[in-house]
Coordinates of C-alpha atoms in Angstrom, one line a residue:
M1 CA 211.0 70.5 90.3
K2 CA 207.7 71.3 92.0
I3 CA 204.5 72.6 90.3
K4 CA 201.8 74.5 92.1
V5 CA 198.3 74.6 90.7
C6 CA 195.4 76.6 92.4
K7 CA 192.0 75.0 92.3
P8 CA 189.7 77.3 94.4
F9 CA 186.6 75.2 94.0
W10 CA 188.1 71.7 93.8
S11 CA 186.0 70.3 96.6
Y12 CA 182.7 71.3 94.9
D13 CA 183.2 68.6 92.3
V14 CA 185.6 65.9 93.5
Q15 CA 185.0 63.7 90.6
K16 CA 186.2 66.3 88.2
T17 CA 189.2 66.9 90.4
E18 CA 190.0 63.2 90.5
E19 CA 190.0 63.1 86.7
W20 CA 192.3 66.1 86.6
L21 CA 194.7 64.4 89.1
S22 CA 194.7 61.3 86.9
S23 CA 195.6 63.4 83.8
M24 CA 198.4 65.1 85.7
S25 CA 199.8 61.7 86.7
E26 CA 199.8 60.6 83.0
K27 CA 201.9 63.7 82.3
G28 CA 204.4 62.7 85.0
H29 CA 203.3 65.0 87.7
E30 CA 203.1 63.2 91.1
L31 CA 200.8 64.7 93.8
I32 CA 202.7 65.3 97.0
E33 CA 200.8 68.0 98.9
L34 CA 197.4 69.8 99.2
N35 CA 197.0 73.1 101.0
R36 CA 193.4 73.5 102.0
L37 CA 193.7 77.2 102.9
T38 CA 195.4 78.4 99.7
R39 CA 193.6 75.7 97.6
Y40 CA 197.0 74.8 96.0
F41 CA 197.8 71.3 94.7
I42 CA 201.6 70.7 94.7
F43 CA 203.2 68.2 92.3
Q44 CA 206.7 66.9 91.8
Q45 CA 208.1 65.6 88.6
G46 CA 208.0 61.8 88.4
E47 CA 207.3 59.0 85.9
Q48 CA 204.3 59.0 83.6
R49 CA 201.8 56.4 84.6
K50 CA 198.0 55.7 84.6
R51 CA 196.7 56.2 88.1
L52 CA 193.2 56.3 89.5
Y53 CA 192.6 58.9 92.2
K54 CA 189.8 59.0 94.8
I55 CA 189.1 61.9 97.2
G56 CA 187.6 61.1 100.6
F57 CA 186.4 63.1 103.7
D58 CA 186.6 61.7 107.2
K59 CA 186.5 63.6 110.5
V60 CA 188.3 60.7 112.2
Q61 CA 191.7 61.3 110.7
K62 CA 193.6 58.0 109.9
K63 CA 197.1 57.5 108.8
S64 CA 196.2 54.6 106.5
L65 CA 193.2 53.2 104.7
S66 CA 191.1 50.2 105.8
S67 CA 192.6 46.8 105.2
F68 CA 189.7 46.1 102.8
L69 CA 190.7 49.0 100.6
S70 CA 194.4 48.3 100.9
H71 CA 193.8 44.7 99.6
N72 CA 192.1 46.2 96.6
G73 CA 195.2 48.2 95.7
W74 CA 194.3 51.6 97.3
A75 CA 197.1 53.6 99.0
M76 CA 197.0 56.8 100.9
V77 CA 198.7 59.6 98.9
L78 CA 198.2 62.5 101.3
Q79 CA 196.0 63.8 104.1
S80 CA 195.0 67.5 104.7
G81 CA 192.7 68.1 107.6
N82 CA 189.7 65.9 107.2
W83 CA 190.4 65.4 103.5
Y84 CA 192.5 62.6 102.0
V85 CA 193.5 61.5 98.6
A86 CA 193.9 57.8 97.7
A87 CA 195.4 56.3 94.6
N88 CA 195.2 52.9 92.8
D89 CA 197.5 51.7 90.0
K90 CA 195.2 48.9 89.0
P91 CA 193.0 49.1 85.9
S92 CA 189.5 50.2 86.8
N93 CA 187.9 47.0 85.8
E94 CA 190.0 45.1 88.3
I95 CA 189.0 47.3 91.3
E96 CA 186.2 45.9 93.4
S97 CA 185.9 48.5 96.1
Y98 CA 186.2 52.3 96.4
P99 CA 186.3 54.8 99.2
V100 CA 182.9 55.9 100.4
R101 CA 181.3 59.2 99.4
E102 CA 178.8 59.7 102.1
N103 CA 180.9 62.1 104.2
I104 CA 181.7 64.3 101.2
I105 CA 178.0 64.6 100.4
K106 CA 177.2 65.6 104.0
H107 CA 180.1 68.1 104.1
N108 CA 179.1 69.7 100.8
K109 CA 175.4 69.8 101.9
K110 CA 176.4 72.0 104.9
I111 CA 178.2 74.4 102.6
M112 CA 175.2 74.5 100.3
Y113 CA 172.9 75.3 103.3
L114 CA 175.2 78.2 104.2
F115 CA 175.3 79.7 100.8
G116 CA 171.6 78.9 100.3
S117 CA 170.7 81.0 103.3
I118 CA 173.0 83.8 102.1
F119 CA 171.5 83.6 98.6
I120 CA 167.9 83.7 99.9
Y121 CA 168.7 86.6 102.3
L122 CA 170.4 88.8 99.6
T123 CA 167.7 88.1 97.1
V124 CA 164.9 88.9 99.5
I125 CA 166.7 92.1 100.7
V126 CA 167.1 93.3 97.1
L127 CA 163.5 92.5 96.2
F128 CA 162.4 94.2 99.4
Y129 CA 164.2 97.5 98.7
L130 CA 162.9 97.5 95.1
L131 CA 159.4 97.0 96.4
I132 CA 159.7 99.7 98.9
G133 CA 161.1 102.1 96.3
F134 CA 158.3 101.3 93.9
V135 CA 155.6 101.8 96.6
L136 CA 157.1 105.0 97.9
S137 CA 158.1 106.5 94.5
S138 CA 154.8 108.4 94.2
K139 CA 155.0 109.7 97.8
V140 CA 158.6 110.4 98.5
Q141 CA 161.0 112.4 96.4
F142 CA 164.3 110.4 95.9
G143 CA 167.6 112.0 95.1
F144 CA 171.3 111.5 95.4
V145 CA 173.3 113.3 98.1
K146 CA 177.0 113.9 97.8
S147 CA 179.0 112.1 100.4
P148 CA 182.7 111.7 101.1
L149 CA 182.0 108.0 101.9
W150 CA 180.4 107.2 98.5
I151 CA 183.2 104.7 97.8
I152 CA 182.0 102.6 100.8
S153 CA 178.5 102.3 99.3
F154 CA 179.9 101.2 95.9
L155 CA 182.3 98.7 97.6
S156 CA 179.4 97.3 99.7
A157 CA 177.2 96.9 96.6
G158 CA 180.0 95.3 94.7
M159 CA 180.8 92.8 97.5
G160 CA 177.1 92.0 97.8
I161 CA 176.9 91.2 94.1
M162 CA 180.0 89.1 94.3
L163 CA 178.7 87.2 97.3
W164 CA 175.3 86.6 95.6
A165 CA 177.1 85.3 92.5
L166 CA 179.4 83.1 94.6
S167 CA 176.4 81.7 96.5
F168 CA 174.5 80.9 93.3
Y169 CA 177.6 79.2 91.8
S170 CA 178.2 77.2 95.0
I171 CA 174.6 76.0 95.2
T172 CA 174.4 74.9 91.5
K173 CA 177.8 73.3 91.5
I174 CA 177.4 71.3 94.7
K175 CA 173.9 70.3 93.8
G176 CA 175.1 68.7 90.5
S177 CA 178.2 67.2 92.2
N178 CA 176.2 65.6 95.0
K179 CA 173.7 64.2 92.5
R180 CA 176.5 62.5 90.5
L181 CA 178.1 61.2 93.8
L182 CA 174.8 59.7 94.8
G183 CA 174.4 58.1 91.4
E184 CA 177.9 56.7 91.7
S185 CA 177.1 55.3 95.2
N186 CA 173.8 53.8 94.0
H187 CA 175.4 52.3 91.0
S188 CA 177.9 50.6 93.3
L189 CA 175.1 49.2 95.4
E190 CA 173.2 48.0 92.4
S191 CA 176.2 46.2 91.1
N192 CA 176.2 44.2 94.4
D193 CA 172.4 43.5 94.2
S194 CA 171.8 45.6 97.3
L195 CA 168.9 47.6 95.8
E196 CA 165.8 46.4 94.1
S197 CA 165.3 49.4 91.8
N198 CA 167.2 52.5 90.7
D199 CA 164.1 54.8 90.6
S200 CA 164.4 58.0 92.6
L201 CA 162.3 58.8 95.6
E202 CA 160.9 61.8 93.8
S203 CA 159.7 59.9 90.7
R204 CA 158.3 57.1 92.9
Q205 CA 156.3 59.8 94.8
E206 CA 155.0 61.3 91.5
E207 CA 153.7 57.9 90.4
E208 CA 151.8 57.4 93.7
R209 CA 150.4 60.9 93.8
P210 CA 146.6 61.1 93.1
S211 CA 145.4 63.2 90.2
R212 CA 143.8 66.6 90.7
E213 CA 140.5 65.4 89.2
E214 CA 140.5 62.5 91.7
I215 CA 141.0 64.8 94.7
K216 CA 138.3 67.2 93.4
Q217 CA 135.9 64.4 93.0
L218 CA 136.5 63.1 96.5
R219 CA 136.2 66.6 98.0
R220 CA 132.9 67.2 96.2
S221 CA 131.5 63.9 97.6
G222 CA 132.5 64.9 101.1
Q223 CA 135.0 62.1 101.6
I224 CA 138.0 64.3 102.0
V225 CA 138.9 66.6 104.8
V226 CA 141.6 69.2 104.2
K227 CA 143.9 70.5 107.0
R228 CA 146.9 72.7 107.0
K229 CA 150.0 72.6 109.1
Y230 CA 152.7 75.3 108.4
A231 CA 156.3 75.2 109.6
W232 CA 155.9 71.7 111.0
T233 CA 159.5 70.9 110.2
Y234 CA 160.5 73.0 113.2
A235 CA 158.5 70.7 115.6
P236 CA 158.1 67.3 113.8
D237 CA 157.1 65.5 117.0
K238 CA 153.9 67.6 117.2
L239 CA 153.1 66.8 113.6
E240 CA 153.5 63.0 114.3
K241 CA 151.2 63.2 117.4
W242 CA 148.6 65.2 115.4
L243 CA 148.5 62.7 112.6
E244 CA 148.2 59.8 114.9
T245 CA 145.3 61.5 116.7
M246 CA 143.6 62.2 113.4
E247 CA 143.9 58.4 112.5
E248 CA 142.3 57.5 115.9
N249 CA 139.4 59.8 115.0
G250 CA 138.8 58.0 111.8
L251 CA 140.6 60.4 109.4
H252 CA 143.1 58.5 107.3
L253 CA 146.0 60.5 105.8
Y254 CA 145.4 60.2 102.1
Y255 CA 147.7 62.7 100.5
V256 CA 150.2 65.5 101.3
G257 CA 150.5 68.6 99.1
K258 CA 153.7 69.3 97.3
T259 CA 154.8 72.0 99.7
G260 CA 154.1 69.8 102.7
A261 CA 151.7 72.2 104.3
T262 CA 148.4 70.8 103.1
F263 CA 147.1 67.4 104.4
Y264 CA 144.2 65.6 102.8
F265 CA 142.4 63.1 105.0
K266 CA 139.9 60.4 103.9
K267 CA 137.0 59.6 106.2
G268 CA 137.1 56.0 107.5
T269 CA 137.1 53.9 110.7
P270 CA 139.4 54.7 113.6
R271 CA 142.8 52.8 113.4
K272 CA 146.2 52.8 115.0
V273 CA 149.0 54.3 112.8
S274 CA 152.5 55.3 113.9
Y275 CA 154.1 58.3 112.1
C276 CA 157.7 59.4 111.9
A277 CA 159.1 62.5 110.2
V278 CA 162.7 62.0 109.2
Y279 CA 165.2 64.7 108.2
Q280 CA 168.1 63.6 106.0
N281 CA 171.2 65.2 104.6
Y282 CA 170.9 63.4 101.3
I283 CA 168.7 60.9 99.4
D284 CA 169.5 57.3 100.2
E285 CA 167.8 54.6 98.2
A286 CA 169.1 51.9 100.6
Y287 CA 167.6 53.8 103.5
Y288 CA 164.2 53.7 101.7
T289 CA 164.4 50.0 101.0
F290 CA 165.3 49.2 104.6
H291 CA 162.3 50.9 106.1
K292 CA 160.0 49.6 103.4
E293 CA 161.0 46.0 104.2
A294 CA 160.4 46.8 107.9
G295 CA 156.7 47.6 107.1
W296 CA 156.9 51.4 106.8
K297 CA 155.2 53.3 104.0
Q298 CA 156.5 56.6 102.6
I299 CA 153.7 59.1 102.7
Y300 CA 155.6 62.3 101.7
F301 CA 159.0 63.4 100.4
T302 CA 160.0 67.0 100.2
P303 CA 160.9 68.2 96.7
F304 CA 163.3 70.8 98.1
N305 CA 167.1 70.6 97.9
F306 CA 167.9 72.5 101.0
Q307 CA 165.9 70.3 103.3
I308 CA 165.1 66.6 102.7
W309 CA 162.1 65.4 104.8
T310 CA 160.4 62.1 104.5
L311 CA 157.1 61.3 106.3
W312 CA 156.7 57.6 107.1
S313 CA 153.6 55.7 108.4
H314 CA 153.2 52.2 109.9
E315 CA 149.8 50.7 110.8
Y316 CA 149.6 48.4 113.7
A317 CA 146.9 46.5 115.6
I318 CA 145.2 47.7 118.8
G319 CA 147.1 46.4 121.8
E320 CA 150.4 46.1 120.0
E321 CA 153.4 48.2 120.8
P322 CA 153.6 51.2 118.4
P323 CA 156.5 50.8 116.0
H324 CA 159.3 53.4 115.9
I325 CA 162.0 54.2 113.3
Y326 CA 164.3 55.4 116.0
S327 CA 164.2 52.6 118.6
D328 CA 167.4 53.9 120.2
K329 CA 167.0 57.1 122.1
S330 CA 170.5 58.3 121.3
N331 CA 169.8 58.1 117.6
Q332 CA 166.5 60.0 118.1
L333 CA 168.3 62.6 120.1
K334 CA 171.0 63.0 117.5
H335 CA 168.4 63.4 114.8
A336 CA 166.6 66.1 116.9
K337 CA 169.9 67.9 117.5
R338 CA 170.8 67.8 113.8
I339 CA 167.5 69.5 112.9
A340 CA 167.9 72.2 115.6
A341 CA 171.5 72.9 114.5
T342 CA 170.7 73.0 110.8
Y343 CA 167.9 75.5 111.2
S344 CA 169.9 77.6 113.7
C345 CA 172.7 77.9 111.1
I346 CA 170.2 79.3 108.6
S347 CA 168.2 81.5 111.0
I348 CA 170.8 83.0 113.4
P349 CA 172.8 84.9 110.7
I350 CA 169.6 86.5 109.4
V351 CA 168.6 87.5 113.0
V352 CA 172.1 88.9 113.7
V353 CA 172.1 91.0 110.6
H354 CA 168.7 92.5 111.3
L355 CA 169.7 93.2 114.9
L356 CA 172.7 95.1 113.7
K357 CA 170.5 97.1 111.4
I358 CA 168.1 98.0 114.2
G359 CA 171.1 99.1 116.2
E360 CA 172.1 101.4 113.3
Y361 CA 168.5 102.8 113.2
S362 CA 168.6 103.5 117.0
Q363 CA 171.7 105.5 116.5
L364 CA 170.2 107.5 113.7
L365 CA 167.1 108.2 115.8
H366 CA 169.2 110.5 118.0
I367 CA 170.4 112.5 115.0
Q368 CA 167.3 112.7 112.7
N369 CA 163.7 111.8 112.5
F370 CA 162.7 108.7 110.6
D371 CA 160.9 109.0 107.2
L372 CA 158.2 106.6 106.1
S373 CA 160.6 104.2 104.2
Q374 CA 163.0 103.9 107.2
M375 CA 160.0 103.3 109.6
I376 CA 158.8 100.4 107.3
Q377 CA 162.3 98.9 107.1
L378 CA 162.6 99.0 110.9
L379 CA 159.2 97.3 111.4
L380 CA 159.9 94.7 108.8
G381 CA 163.3 94.1 110.4
I382 CA 161.6 93.5 113.8
L383 CA 159.1 91.1 112.1
V384 CA 162.0 89.1 110.5
I385 CA 163.7 88.8 113.9
F386 CA 160.5 87.6 115.5
I387 CA 159.8 85.0 112.8
F388 CA 163.2 83.5 112.4
G389 CA 163.9 83.8 116.2
S390 CA 160.7 82.0 117.1
L391 CA 161.3 79.3 114.6
T392 CA 164.8 78.7 115.9
I393 CA 163.5 78.5 119.5
R394 CA 160.9 76.0 118.3
T395 CA 163.6 73.6 117.0
W396 CA 165.5 73.7 120.3
L397 CA 162.3 73.2 122.3
Y398 CA 161.7 70.1 120.1
Y399 CA 165.2 68.9 121.0
R400 CA 164.5 69.5 124.7
R401 CA 161.3 67.5 124.5
I402 CA 163.1 64.5 122.9
R403 CA 165.8 64.7 125.5
S404 CA 163.3 64.7 128.3
L405 CA 161.6 61.5 127.1

């Protein structure tokens, strides 16, 4: 006898799914198949037993687990696309190794980026129309016009609300799940004495951040110079070069504002400092420790969930070779390509939607004259296309510069 259970959002929280699979095994339901498209788990009746399940994600599909995991009692139960489910009949206190979670975190991050861009876009669009309606309410008389296609308007609005709610749910669910997975990974590393501390990068940065009073006092005494750099994440190599030039001119980077756009420099003597802006898919404490031991200092860490940027610095003597985090060009090129691809996935859908809207307006122009609200919408649509289009082009120009090095 087979049992089918639908779990639409099982991949958003794999730890909860694993616990559920273990509870099903205790009831005598043995997992035999997973349909990724229909989101169905298929079980067959078997013997009741305690079993630990772990879900993994790997683009390189393998028919079996590594020998290291196999020796620890893990066995491949099934594989569906890039997803696989492994099981272990040993008690948890006897298991020394577990399947890695890094690829799941990366995969879920991509989904969160997608829904994040949809959520931001829908929210901005709604706020924009509310603002336009509020501004024009005193100048334009609004009313409802009967139309045989009214049902399309209601269906579109309903679908928009459902998509907004799905985006919000996906973002919050994946964010919490990834945080727990990272905690699980860091706990595993700490148990092997691989990390010195379990403090997060965010809390560490809060401890090192100077107080407002200290900054105000330094500004009043003329020791601080404030500069601003907006949208530097779309061309991080230019930011690195700019910071290195400022150091050579005797302006030492003292502090970066929370948003990452304001840079505070302290006046001093010229020195040689190498900077590197690194984009990551997730927070990795081991990564921080590795660079810290290599002499790099973390200057800034983004507080945002959709994009994790870390700014590193490394002082060196005159005449020495400048240190680099990416000593291998292939890794540097891969990093640049990931940045360009990530921002393109966010910007291109927004550009395409506004291009389609402008196409609709051009068709209406042949039928009727534009009123003030339609003209404002058209101009703002062109502005959105220009902003997001130019930012996307900047990322690919950055990739091109790295490739030509």
